[in-house]
Coordinates of C-alpha atoms in Angstrom, one line a residue:
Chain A
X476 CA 0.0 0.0 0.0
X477 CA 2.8 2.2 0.9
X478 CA 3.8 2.9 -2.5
X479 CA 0.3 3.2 -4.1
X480 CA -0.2 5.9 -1.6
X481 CA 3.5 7.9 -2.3
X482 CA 3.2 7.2 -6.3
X483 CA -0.5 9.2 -5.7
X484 CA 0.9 11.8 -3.7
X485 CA 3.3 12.7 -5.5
X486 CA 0.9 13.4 -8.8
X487 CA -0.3 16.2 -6.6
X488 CA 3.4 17.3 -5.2
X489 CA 4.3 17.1 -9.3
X490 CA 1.6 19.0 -10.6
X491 CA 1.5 21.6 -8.3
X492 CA 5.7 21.6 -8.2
X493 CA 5.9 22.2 -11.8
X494 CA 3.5 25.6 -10.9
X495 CA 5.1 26.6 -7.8
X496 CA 8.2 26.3 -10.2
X497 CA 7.4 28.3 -13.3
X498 CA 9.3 31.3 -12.6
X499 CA 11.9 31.6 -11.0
X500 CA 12.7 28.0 -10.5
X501 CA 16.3 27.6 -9.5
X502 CA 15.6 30.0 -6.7
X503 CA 12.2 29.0 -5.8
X504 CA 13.6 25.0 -5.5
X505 CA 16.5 26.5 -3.5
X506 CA 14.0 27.9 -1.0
X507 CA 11.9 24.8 -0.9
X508 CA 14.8 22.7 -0.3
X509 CA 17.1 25.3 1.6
X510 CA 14.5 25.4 4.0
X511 CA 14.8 22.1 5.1
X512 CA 18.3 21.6 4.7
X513 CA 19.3 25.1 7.2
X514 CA 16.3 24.2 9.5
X515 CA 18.0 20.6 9.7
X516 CA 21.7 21.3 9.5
X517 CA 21.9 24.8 10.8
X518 CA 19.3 25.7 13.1
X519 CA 18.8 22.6 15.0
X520 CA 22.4 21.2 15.5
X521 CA 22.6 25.5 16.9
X522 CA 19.9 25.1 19.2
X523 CA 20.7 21.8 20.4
X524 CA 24.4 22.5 20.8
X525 CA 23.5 25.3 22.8
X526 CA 21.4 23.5 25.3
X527 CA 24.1 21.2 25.4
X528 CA 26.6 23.7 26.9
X529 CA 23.7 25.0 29.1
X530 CA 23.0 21.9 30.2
X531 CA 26.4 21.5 31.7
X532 CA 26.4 25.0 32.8
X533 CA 23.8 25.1 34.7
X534 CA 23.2 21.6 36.0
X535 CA 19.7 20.8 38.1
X536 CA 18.6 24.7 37.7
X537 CA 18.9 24.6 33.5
X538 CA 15.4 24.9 33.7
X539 CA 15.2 28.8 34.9
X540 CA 17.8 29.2 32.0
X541 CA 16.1 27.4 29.1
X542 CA 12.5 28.3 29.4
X543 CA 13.1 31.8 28.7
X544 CA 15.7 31.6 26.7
X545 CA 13.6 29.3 24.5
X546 CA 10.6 31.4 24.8
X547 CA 12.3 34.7 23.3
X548 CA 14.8 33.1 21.0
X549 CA 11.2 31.6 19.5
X550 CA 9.9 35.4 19.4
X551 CA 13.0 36.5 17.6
X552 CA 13.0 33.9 15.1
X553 CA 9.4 34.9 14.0
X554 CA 9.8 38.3 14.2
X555 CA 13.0 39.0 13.5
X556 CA 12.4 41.4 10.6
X557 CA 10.3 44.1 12.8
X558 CA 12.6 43.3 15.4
X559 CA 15.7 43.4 13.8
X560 CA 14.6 47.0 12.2
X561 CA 14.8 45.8 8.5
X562 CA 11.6 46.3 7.2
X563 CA 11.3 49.6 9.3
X564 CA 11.4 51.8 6.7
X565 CA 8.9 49.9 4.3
X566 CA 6.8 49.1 6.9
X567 CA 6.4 52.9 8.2
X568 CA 5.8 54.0 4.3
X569 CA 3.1 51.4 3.4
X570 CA 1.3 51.1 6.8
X571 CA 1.9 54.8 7.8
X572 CA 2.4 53.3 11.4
X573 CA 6.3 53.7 13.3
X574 CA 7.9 50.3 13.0
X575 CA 9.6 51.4 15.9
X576 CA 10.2 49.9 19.3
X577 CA 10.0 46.0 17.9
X578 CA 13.3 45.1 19.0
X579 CA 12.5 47.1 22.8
X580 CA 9.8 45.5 23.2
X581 CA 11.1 41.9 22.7
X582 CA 13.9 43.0 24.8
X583 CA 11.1 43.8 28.0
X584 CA 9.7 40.7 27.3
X585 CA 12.9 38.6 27.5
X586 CA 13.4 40.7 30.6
X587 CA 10.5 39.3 31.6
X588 CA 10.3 36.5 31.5
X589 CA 14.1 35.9 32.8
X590 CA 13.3 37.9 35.8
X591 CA 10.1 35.7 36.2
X592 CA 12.3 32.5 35.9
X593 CA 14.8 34.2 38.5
X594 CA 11.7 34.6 41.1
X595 CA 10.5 30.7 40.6
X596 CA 14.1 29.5 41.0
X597 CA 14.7 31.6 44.3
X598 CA 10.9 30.9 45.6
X599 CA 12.3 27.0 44.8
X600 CA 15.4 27.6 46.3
X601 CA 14.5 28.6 49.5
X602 CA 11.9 26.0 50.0
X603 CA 14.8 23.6 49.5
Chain B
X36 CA 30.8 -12.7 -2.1
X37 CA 32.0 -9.2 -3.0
X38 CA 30.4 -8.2 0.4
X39 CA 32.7 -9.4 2.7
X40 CA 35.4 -7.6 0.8
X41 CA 34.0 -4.4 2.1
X42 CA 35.0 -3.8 6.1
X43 CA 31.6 -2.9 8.0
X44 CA 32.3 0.6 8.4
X45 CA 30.7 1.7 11.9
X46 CA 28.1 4.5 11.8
X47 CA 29.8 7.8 13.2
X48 CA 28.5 11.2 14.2
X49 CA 25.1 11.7 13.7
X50 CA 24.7 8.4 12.0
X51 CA 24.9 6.3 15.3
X52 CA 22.1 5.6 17.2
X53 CA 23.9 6.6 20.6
X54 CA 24.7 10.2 18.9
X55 CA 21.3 11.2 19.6
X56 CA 20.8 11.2 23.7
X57 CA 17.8 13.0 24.4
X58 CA 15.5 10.9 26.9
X59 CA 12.6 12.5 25.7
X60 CA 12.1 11.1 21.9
X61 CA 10.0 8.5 21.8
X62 CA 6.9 7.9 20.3
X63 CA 4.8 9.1 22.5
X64 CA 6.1 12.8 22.4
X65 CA 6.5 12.4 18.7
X66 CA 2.3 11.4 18.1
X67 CA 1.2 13.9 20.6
X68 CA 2.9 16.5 18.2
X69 CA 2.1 14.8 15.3
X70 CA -1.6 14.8 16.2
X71 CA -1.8 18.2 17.3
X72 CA -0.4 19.1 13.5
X73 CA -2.4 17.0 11.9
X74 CA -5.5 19.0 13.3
X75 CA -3.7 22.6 12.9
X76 CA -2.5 22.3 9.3
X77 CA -5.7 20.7 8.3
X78 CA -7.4 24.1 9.4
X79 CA -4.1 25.9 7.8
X80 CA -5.0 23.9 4.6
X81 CA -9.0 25.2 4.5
X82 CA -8.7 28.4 5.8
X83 CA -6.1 28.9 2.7
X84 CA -8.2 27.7 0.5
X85 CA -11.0 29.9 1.5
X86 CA -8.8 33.0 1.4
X87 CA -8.1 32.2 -2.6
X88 CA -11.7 31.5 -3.3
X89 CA -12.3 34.9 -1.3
X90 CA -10.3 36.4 -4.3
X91 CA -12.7 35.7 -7.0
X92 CA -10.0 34.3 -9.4
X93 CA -12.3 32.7 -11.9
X94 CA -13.9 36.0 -12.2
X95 CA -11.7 38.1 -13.9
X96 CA -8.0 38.0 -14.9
X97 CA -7.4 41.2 -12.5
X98 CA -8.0 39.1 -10.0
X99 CA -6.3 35.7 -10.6
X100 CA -2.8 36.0 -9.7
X101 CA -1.9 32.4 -10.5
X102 CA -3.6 32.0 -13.6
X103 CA -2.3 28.4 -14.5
X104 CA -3.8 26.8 -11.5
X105 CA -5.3 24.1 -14.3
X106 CA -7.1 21.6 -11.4
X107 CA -6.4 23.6 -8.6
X108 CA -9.1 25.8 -8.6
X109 CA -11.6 22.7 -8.7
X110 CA -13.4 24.2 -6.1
X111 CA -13.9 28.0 -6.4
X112 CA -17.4 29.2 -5.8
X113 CA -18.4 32.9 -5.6
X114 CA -17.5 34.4 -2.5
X115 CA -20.5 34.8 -0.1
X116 CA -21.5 38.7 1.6
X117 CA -23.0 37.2 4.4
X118 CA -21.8 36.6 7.2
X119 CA -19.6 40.1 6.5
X120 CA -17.2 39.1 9.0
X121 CA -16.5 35.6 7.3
X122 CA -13.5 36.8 5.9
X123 CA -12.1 38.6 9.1
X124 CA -12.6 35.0 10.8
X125 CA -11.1 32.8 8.5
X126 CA -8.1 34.9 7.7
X127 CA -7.8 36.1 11.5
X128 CA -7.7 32.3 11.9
X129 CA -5.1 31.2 8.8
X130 CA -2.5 33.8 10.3
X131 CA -2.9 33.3 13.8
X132 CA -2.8 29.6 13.7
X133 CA -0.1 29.8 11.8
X134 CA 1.8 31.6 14.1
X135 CA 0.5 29.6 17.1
X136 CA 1.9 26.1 15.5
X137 CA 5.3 27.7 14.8
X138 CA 6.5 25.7 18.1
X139 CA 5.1 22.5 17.4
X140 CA 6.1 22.5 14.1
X141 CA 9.7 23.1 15.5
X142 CA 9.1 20.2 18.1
X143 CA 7.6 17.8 15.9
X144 CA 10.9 18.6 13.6
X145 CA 13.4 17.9 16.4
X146 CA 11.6 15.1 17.6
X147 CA 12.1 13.2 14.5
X148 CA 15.3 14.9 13.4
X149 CA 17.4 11.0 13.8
X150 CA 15.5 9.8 11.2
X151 CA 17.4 12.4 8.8
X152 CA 20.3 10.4 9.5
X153 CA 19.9 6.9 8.0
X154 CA 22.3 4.9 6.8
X155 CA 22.3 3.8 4.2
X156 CA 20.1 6.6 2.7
X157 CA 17.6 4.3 1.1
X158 CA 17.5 0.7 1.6
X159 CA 14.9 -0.3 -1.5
X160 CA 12.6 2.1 -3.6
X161 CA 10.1 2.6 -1.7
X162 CA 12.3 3.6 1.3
X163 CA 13.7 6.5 -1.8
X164 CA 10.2 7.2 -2.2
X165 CA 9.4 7.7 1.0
X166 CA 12.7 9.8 1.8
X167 CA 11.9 12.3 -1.1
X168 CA 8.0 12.4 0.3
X169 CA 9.5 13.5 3.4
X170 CA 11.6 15.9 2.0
X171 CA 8.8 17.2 -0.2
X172 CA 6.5 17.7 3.7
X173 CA 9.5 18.9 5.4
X174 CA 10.8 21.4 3.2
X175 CA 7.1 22.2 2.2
X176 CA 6.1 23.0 5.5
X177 CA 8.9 25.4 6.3
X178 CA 8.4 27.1 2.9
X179 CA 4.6 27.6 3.9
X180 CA 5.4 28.9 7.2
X181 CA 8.5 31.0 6.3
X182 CA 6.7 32.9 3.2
X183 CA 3.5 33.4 5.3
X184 CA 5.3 35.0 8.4
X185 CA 7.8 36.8 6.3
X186 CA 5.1 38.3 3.9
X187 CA 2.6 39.5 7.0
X188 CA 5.8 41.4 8.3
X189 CA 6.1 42.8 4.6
X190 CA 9.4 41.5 4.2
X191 CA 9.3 40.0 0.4
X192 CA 12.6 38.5 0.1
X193 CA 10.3 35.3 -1.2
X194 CA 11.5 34.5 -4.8
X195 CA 8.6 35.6 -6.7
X196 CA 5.2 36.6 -5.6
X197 CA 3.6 36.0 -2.7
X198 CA 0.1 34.8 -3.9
X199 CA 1.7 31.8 -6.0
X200 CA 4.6 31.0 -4.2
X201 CA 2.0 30.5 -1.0
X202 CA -0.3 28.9 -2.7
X203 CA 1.0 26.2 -5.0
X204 CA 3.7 25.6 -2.4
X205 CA 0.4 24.5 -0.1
X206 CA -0.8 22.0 -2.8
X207 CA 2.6 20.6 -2.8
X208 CA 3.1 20.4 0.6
X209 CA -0.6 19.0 1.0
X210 CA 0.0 16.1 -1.2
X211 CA 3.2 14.6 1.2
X212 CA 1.1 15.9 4.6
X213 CA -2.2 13.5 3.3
X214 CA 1.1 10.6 2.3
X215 CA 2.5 10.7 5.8
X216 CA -1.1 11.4 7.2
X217 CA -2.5 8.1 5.5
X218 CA 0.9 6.2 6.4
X219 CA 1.5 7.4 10.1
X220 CA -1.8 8.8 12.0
X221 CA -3.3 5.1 12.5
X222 CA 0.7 4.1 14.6
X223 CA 0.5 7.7 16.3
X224 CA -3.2 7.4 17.0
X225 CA -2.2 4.1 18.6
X226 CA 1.1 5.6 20.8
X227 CA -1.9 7.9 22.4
X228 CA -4.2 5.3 23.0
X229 CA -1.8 3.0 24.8
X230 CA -0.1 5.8 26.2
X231 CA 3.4 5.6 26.7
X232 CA 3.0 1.2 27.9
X233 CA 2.3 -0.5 24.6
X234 CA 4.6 0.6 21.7
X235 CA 4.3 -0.3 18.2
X236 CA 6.0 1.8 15.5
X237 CA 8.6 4.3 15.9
X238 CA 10.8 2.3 18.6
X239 CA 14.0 3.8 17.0
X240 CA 12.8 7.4 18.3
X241 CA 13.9 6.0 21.6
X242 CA 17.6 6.8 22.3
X243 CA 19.6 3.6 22.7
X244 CA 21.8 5.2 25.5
X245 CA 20.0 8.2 26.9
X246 CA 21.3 11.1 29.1
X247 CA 19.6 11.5 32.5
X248 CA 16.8 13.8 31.8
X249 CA 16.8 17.5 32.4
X250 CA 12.9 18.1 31.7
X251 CA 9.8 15.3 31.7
X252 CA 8.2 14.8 28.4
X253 CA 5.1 16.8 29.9
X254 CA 7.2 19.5 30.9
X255 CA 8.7 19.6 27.5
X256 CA 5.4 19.7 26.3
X257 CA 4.7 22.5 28.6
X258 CA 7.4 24.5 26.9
X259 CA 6.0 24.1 23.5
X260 CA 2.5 24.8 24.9
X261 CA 3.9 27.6 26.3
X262 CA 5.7 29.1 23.1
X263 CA 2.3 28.8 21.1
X264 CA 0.8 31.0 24.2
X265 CA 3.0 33.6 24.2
X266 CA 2.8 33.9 20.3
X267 CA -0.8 33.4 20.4
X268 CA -0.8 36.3 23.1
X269 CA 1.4 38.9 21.5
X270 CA -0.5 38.6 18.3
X271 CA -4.0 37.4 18.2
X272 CA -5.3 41.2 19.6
X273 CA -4.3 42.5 16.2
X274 CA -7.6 40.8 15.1
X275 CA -9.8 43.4 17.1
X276 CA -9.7 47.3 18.1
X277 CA -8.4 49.1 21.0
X278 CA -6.9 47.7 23.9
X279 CA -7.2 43.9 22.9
X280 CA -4.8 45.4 19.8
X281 CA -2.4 46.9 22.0
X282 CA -1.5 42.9 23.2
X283 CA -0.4 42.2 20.2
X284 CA 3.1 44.1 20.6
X285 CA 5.5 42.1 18.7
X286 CA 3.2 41.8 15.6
X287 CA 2.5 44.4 12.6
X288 CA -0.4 46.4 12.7
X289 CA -0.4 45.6 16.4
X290 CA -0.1 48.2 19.2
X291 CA -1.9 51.7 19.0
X292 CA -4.0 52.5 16.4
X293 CA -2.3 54.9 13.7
X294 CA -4.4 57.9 15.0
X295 CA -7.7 59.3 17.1
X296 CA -10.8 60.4 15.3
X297 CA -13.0 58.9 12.8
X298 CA -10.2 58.0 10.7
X299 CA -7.9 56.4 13.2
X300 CA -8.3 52.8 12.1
X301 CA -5.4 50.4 10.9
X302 CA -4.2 51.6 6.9
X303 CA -3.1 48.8 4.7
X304 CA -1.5 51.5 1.9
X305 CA -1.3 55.2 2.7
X306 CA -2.1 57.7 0.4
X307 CA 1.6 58.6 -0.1
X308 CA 2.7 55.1 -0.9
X309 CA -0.2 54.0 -3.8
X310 CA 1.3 57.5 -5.5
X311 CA -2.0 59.7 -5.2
X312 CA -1.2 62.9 -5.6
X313 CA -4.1 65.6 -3.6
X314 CA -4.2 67.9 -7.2
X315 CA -6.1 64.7 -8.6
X316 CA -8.4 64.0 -5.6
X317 CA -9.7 67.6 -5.4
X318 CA -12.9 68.9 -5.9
X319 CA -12.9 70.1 -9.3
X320 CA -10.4 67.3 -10.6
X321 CA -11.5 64.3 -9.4
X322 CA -14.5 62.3 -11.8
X323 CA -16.0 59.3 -10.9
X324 CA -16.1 57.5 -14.6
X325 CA -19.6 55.1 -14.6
X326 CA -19.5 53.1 -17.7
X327 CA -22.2 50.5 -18.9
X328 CA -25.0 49.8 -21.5
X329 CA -26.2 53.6 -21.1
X330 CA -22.9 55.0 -21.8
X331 CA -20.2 56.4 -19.7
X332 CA -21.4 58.9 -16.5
X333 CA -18.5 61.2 -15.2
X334 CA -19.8 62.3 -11.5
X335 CA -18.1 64.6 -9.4
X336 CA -18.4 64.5 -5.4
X337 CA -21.0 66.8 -5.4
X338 CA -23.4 64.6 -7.6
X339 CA -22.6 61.4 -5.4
X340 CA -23.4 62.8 -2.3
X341 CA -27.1 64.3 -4.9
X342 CA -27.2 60.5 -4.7
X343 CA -29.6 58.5 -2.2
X344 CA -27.1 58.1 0.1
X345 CA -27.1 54.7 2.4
X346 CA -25.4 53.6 5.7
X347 CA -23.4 49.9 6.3
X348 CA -21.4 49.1 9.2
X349 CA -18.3 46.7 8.1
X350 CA -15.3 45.2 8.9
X351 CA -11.6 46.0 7.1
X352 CA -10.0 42.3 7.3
X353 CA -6.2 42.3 5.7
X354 CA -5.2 38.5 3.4
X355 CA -2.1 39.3 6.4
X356 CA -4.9 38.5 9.0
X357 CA -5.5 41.9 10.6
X358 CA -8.7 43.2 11.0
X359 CA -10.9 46.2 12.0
X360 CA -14.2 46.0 14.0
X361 CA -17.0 47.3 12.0
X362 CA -16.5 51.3 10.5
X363 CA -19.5 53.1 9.6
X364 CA -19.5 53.5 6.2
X365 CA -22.0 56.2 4.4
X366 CA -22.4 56.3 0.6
X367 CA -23.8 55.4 -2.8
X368 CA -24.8 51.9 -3.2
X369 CA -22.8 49.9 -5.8
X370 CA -26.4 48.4 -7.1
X371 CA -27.3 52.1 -8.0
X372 CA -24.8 52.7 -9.6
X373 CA -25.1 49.5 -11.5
X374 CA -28.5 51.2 -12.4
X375 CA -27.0 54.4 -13.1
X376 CA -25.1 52.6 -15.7
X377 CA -28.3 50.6 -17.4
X378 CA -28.3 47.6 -15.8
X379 CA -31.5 46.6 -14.5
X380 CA -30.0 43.7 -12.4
X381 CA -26.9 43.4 -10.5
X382 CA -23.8 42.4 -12.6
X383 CA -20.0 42.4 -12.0
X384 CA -18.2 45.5 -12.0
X385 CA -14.3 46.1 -12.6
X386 CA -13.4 48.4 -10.5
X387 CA -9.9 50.9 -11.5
X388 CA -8.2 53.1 -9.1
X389 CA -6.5 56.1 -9.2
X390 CA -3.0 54.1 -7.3
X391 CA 0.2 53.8 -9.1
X392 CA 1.4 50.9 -7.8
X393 CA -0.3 47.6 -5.8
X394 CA -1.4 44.5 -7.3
X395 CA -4.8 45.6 -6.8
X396 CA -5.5 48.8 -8.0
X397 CA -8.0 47.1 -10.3
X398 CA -10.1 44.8 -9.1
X399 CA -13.3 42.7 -10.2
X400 CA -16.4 42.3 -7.8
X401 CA -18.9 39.7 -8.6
X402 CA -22.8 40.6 -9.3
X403 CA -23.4 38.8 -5.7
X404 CA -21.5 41.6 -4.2
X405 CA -22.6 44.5 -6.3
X406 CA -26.5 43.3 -5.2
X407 CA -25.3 43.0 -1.7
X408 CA -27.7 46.9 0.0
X409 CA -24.3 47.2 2.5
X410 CA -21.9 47.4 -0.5
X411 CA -21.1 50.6 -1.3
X412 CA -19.0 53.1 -2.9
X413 CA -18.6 55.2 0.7
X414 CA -17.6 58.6 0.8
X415 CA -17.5 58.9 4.3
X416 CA -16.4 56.2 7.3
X417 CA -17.7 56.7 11.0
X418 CA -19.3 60.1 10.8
X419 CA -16.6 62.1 8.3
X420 CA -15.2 62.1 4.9
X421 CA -13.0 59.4 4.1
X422 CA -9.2 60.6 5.0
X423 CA -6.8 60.3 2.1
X424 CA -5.7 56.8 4.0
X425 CA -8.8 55.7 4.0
X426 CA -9.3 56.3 0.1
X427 CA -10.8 59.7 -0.7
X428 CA -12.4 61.2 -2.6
X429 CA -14.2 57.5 -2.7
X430 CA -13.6 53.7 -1.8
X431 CA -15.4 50.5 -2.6
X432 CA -16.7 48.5 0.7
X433 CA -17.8 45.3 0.5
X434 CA -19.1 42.8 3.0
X435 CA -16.6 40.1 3.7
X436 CA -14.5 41.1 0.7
X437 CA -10.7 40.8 1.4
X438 CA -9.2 44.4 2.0
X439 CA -7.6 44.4 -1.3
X440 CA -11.1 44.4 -2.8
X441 CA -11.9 47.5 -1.6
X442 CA -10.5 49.6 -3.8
X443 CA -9.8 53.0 -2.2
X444 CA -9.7 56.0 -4.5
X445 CA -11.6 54.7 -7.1
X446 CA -11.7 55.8 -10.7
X447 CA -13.5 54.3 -12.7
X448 CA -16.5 51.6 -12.5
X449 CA -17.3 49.8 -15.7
X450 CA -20.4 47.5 -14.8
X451 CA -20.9 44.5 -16.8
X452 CA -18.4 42.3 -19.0
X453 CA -15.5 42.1 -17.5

């Protein structure tokens, strides 16, 4: 069955693939397949090699570390155009709203939401 | 045998089973994930789909951007006016869903991720098959959910347009989601049922030589929950006016509303960007040019507002998932215009504006819509003329019409063949 149902899929993958691909198709495959290939090979050996050291830093507590460090590095990775400033300019022209203050307010909210770890692991810490 | 020539190499790096330590892959965490996509995307999937049929596409060339969609438009049907929020829910859903399963989707990802690491890479056809299937829903899905958030914060580094790009990449990625849906929901349907005791199908999840855990797989779980919360927070106020839109502070058109007055409601395209320039919006220059069976009308301001003039209160909903609550719109009614122009009953009108620049300065509105009493050609909007923002000297408003659709600064209406 297993084949029957890939063979069928892939009618679907093919005859939408061709469309997706009439254009610029070099790029447009390089996106498709880029994205999996820097989410797989890039991003996650990054993430994951960083817990790693955290994980030896910080020992029983790595908790009060990676929870908000998860948290905001998740809220930069989606919003890291407004927050990184560079759609700013076209955003302000087309919207005719400031793009400003992205990047401060994801800095309050990292702030945060370390500060609220920081409270949980003392309120933990004194109960033993 | 020529195989024993060949020293059994042992799998290294990420290729041995023991590379990957994480106590908390299994199957278990990987269904609970799994299931939770299955229902999200599947909502992704028809809310997507109801935002292209929202566009009219089969109605007129102005408004198909991806006019070789052969098949894939199987299903279009003229877009409804009632209810005149449908297209503020649906849309407020695609984007904020979307946003919402960012975290799962990166869970569900790592969960699997020692599966990328097979040797060797395929061990008969159908294991090839399968590899390029998953490659195809991998890939797919990070295309979907990279255009989609990178387009709603306007940044179009996206190879090509967004309204093709977005939408055949869905069908593509839809055909390996229903594969892997049809070959792995009935195994992660049965992880769930039996809980984490009984195990059949995706054992090799389970690392061989764990490291003492760190987290539990709830508390993992947590996190993820967690991440969709905060995203869900921070964004899903930019869906309604006021203070609910000042929660959604990381997220465009978010955060106060671009001014205070009758006109201080969220802009899509200012004045200044679509290129209108005030000399041609004036009183004495601007023309409304009706054109239809009875000839062409040009009307000036002055003889729309002689018009019977008629009321509608209705939502501006964005395809990038922000919407208004209802404005009070006040103007001529698209149906008398129609009947200004000769025609007895409603028919489509293609709409021109005076913008330079934007995919939609023309636009095609279907006889459903031109009938609907609320749709109007407003001159005003709660209580005052229309600010140059909001599309003076005149706009098009349309129940449950995608924002694009109404055209602000209109032209020119020809009623009839498109």
């Amino acid at each position: 069955m297993k084949p029957a149902v890939l063979v069928c899929s892939f009618v679907l993958c093919v005859y939408a693939g061709v469309r997706l691909l009439d254009g610029d198709w070099f790029l447009v495959a390089l996106w498709f397949v880029g994205a999996a290939v820097v989410h797989d090979l890039v991003l996650l050996p990054l993430y994951a090699g960083a817990d790693r050291v955290l994980v030896k830093g910080a020992g029983r507590w790595v908790n009060h570390v990676r929870v908000p460090a998860a948290l905001s590095g998740l809220l930069l990775l989606v919003w890291f155009p407004l927050i990184s400033g560079r759609v700013s300019e076209r955003y302000a022209g087309v919207a005719g709203q400031s793009a400003q203050g992205y990047a401060e307010r994801w800095l309050i909210i990292t702030a945060v939401l370390f500060v609220g770890s920081a409270v949980v692991f003392a309120v933990r810490r004194r109960r033993g | 045998m020529a195989r024993s020539f060949l020293p059994t190499v042992p799998a290294r790096g990420p290729f041995a089973p023991d590379f990957w330590r994480s106590p908390l892959r299994g199957p278990w965490f990987t269904s609970v994930l799994g299931v939770v996509l299955l229902g999200g995307v599947t909502i992704l999937f028809v809310t997507g789909l109801l935002s292209y049929a929202a566009y009219n596409p089969d109605l007129a060339r102005v408004n198909d951007k991806t006019p070789g969609k052969g098949l894939l438009g199987f299903y279009l049907f003229p877009w409804p006016t009632d209810p005149p929020w449908l297209y503020r829910l649906t849309q407020g859903v695609h984007v904020t869903l979307g946003l919402v399963l960012v975290p799962v989707l990166l869970a569900k990802l790592w969960s699997v991720v020692p599966r990328l690491f097979t040797l060797p890479p395929a061990r008969s056809l159908t294991h090839a098959l399968e590899r390029i299937s998953l490659l195809l829903l991998v890939g797919g899905a990070l295309f979907q959910f990279t255009t989609g958030i990178l387009n709603v914060q306007l940044d179009y580094v996206f190879p090509g347009s967004f309204y093709p790009l977005h939408f055949y990449g869905a069908w593509v990625f839809i055909g390996a989601f229903v594969a892997h849906t049809v070959l792995k929901a009935p195994t992660a349907m049965r992880n769930l049922r039996h809980m984490r005791n009984v195990r059949d199908g995706g054992e090799e999840l389970v690392a061989p030589r764990p490291d003492p855990p760190t987290v539990s797989r709830r508390g993992a779980l947590g996190l993820v929950g967690g991440g969709s919360l905060l995203l869900f927070a921070t964004s899903a106020g930019r869906s309604f006016d006021g203070p609910l839109r000042e929660t959604a502070v990381l997220t465009p058109h978010g955060g106060p509303e671009p001014g205070s007055g009758p006109g201080g409601f969220q802009i899509n395209k200012t004045a200044a960007y679509a290129g209108i320039r005030t000399a041609e919006t004036t009183e004495e220059a601007w023309r409304l040019v009706v054109t239809g069976p009875a000839g062409t009308v040009r009307l000036s301001r002055a003889d729309l507002l002689g018009l019977p003039l008629h009321s509608a209160a209705l939502p501006i909903a964005c395809v990038e998932g922000w919407s208004t609550s209802d404005q009070w719109w006040r103007g001529v009614r698209l149906r008398d215009l129609a009947a200004l122009a000769g025609h007895r009953e409603p028919v489509d009108v293609f709409v021109e504006s005076l913008q330079r620049r934007g995919a939609f300065r023309r636009g095609a509105l279907r006889a459903n819509q031109v009938a609907d009493p609320r749709s109007l050609l407003a001159l005003f909007v709660n209580g005052e003329e229309l600010t140059p923002d909001h599309g003076y000297p005149a706009r098009i408003i349309v129940p449950a019409a995608p924002g694009v659709l109404n055209t602000k600064w209109v032209a020119r209406l020809t009623f009839g063949a498109l």
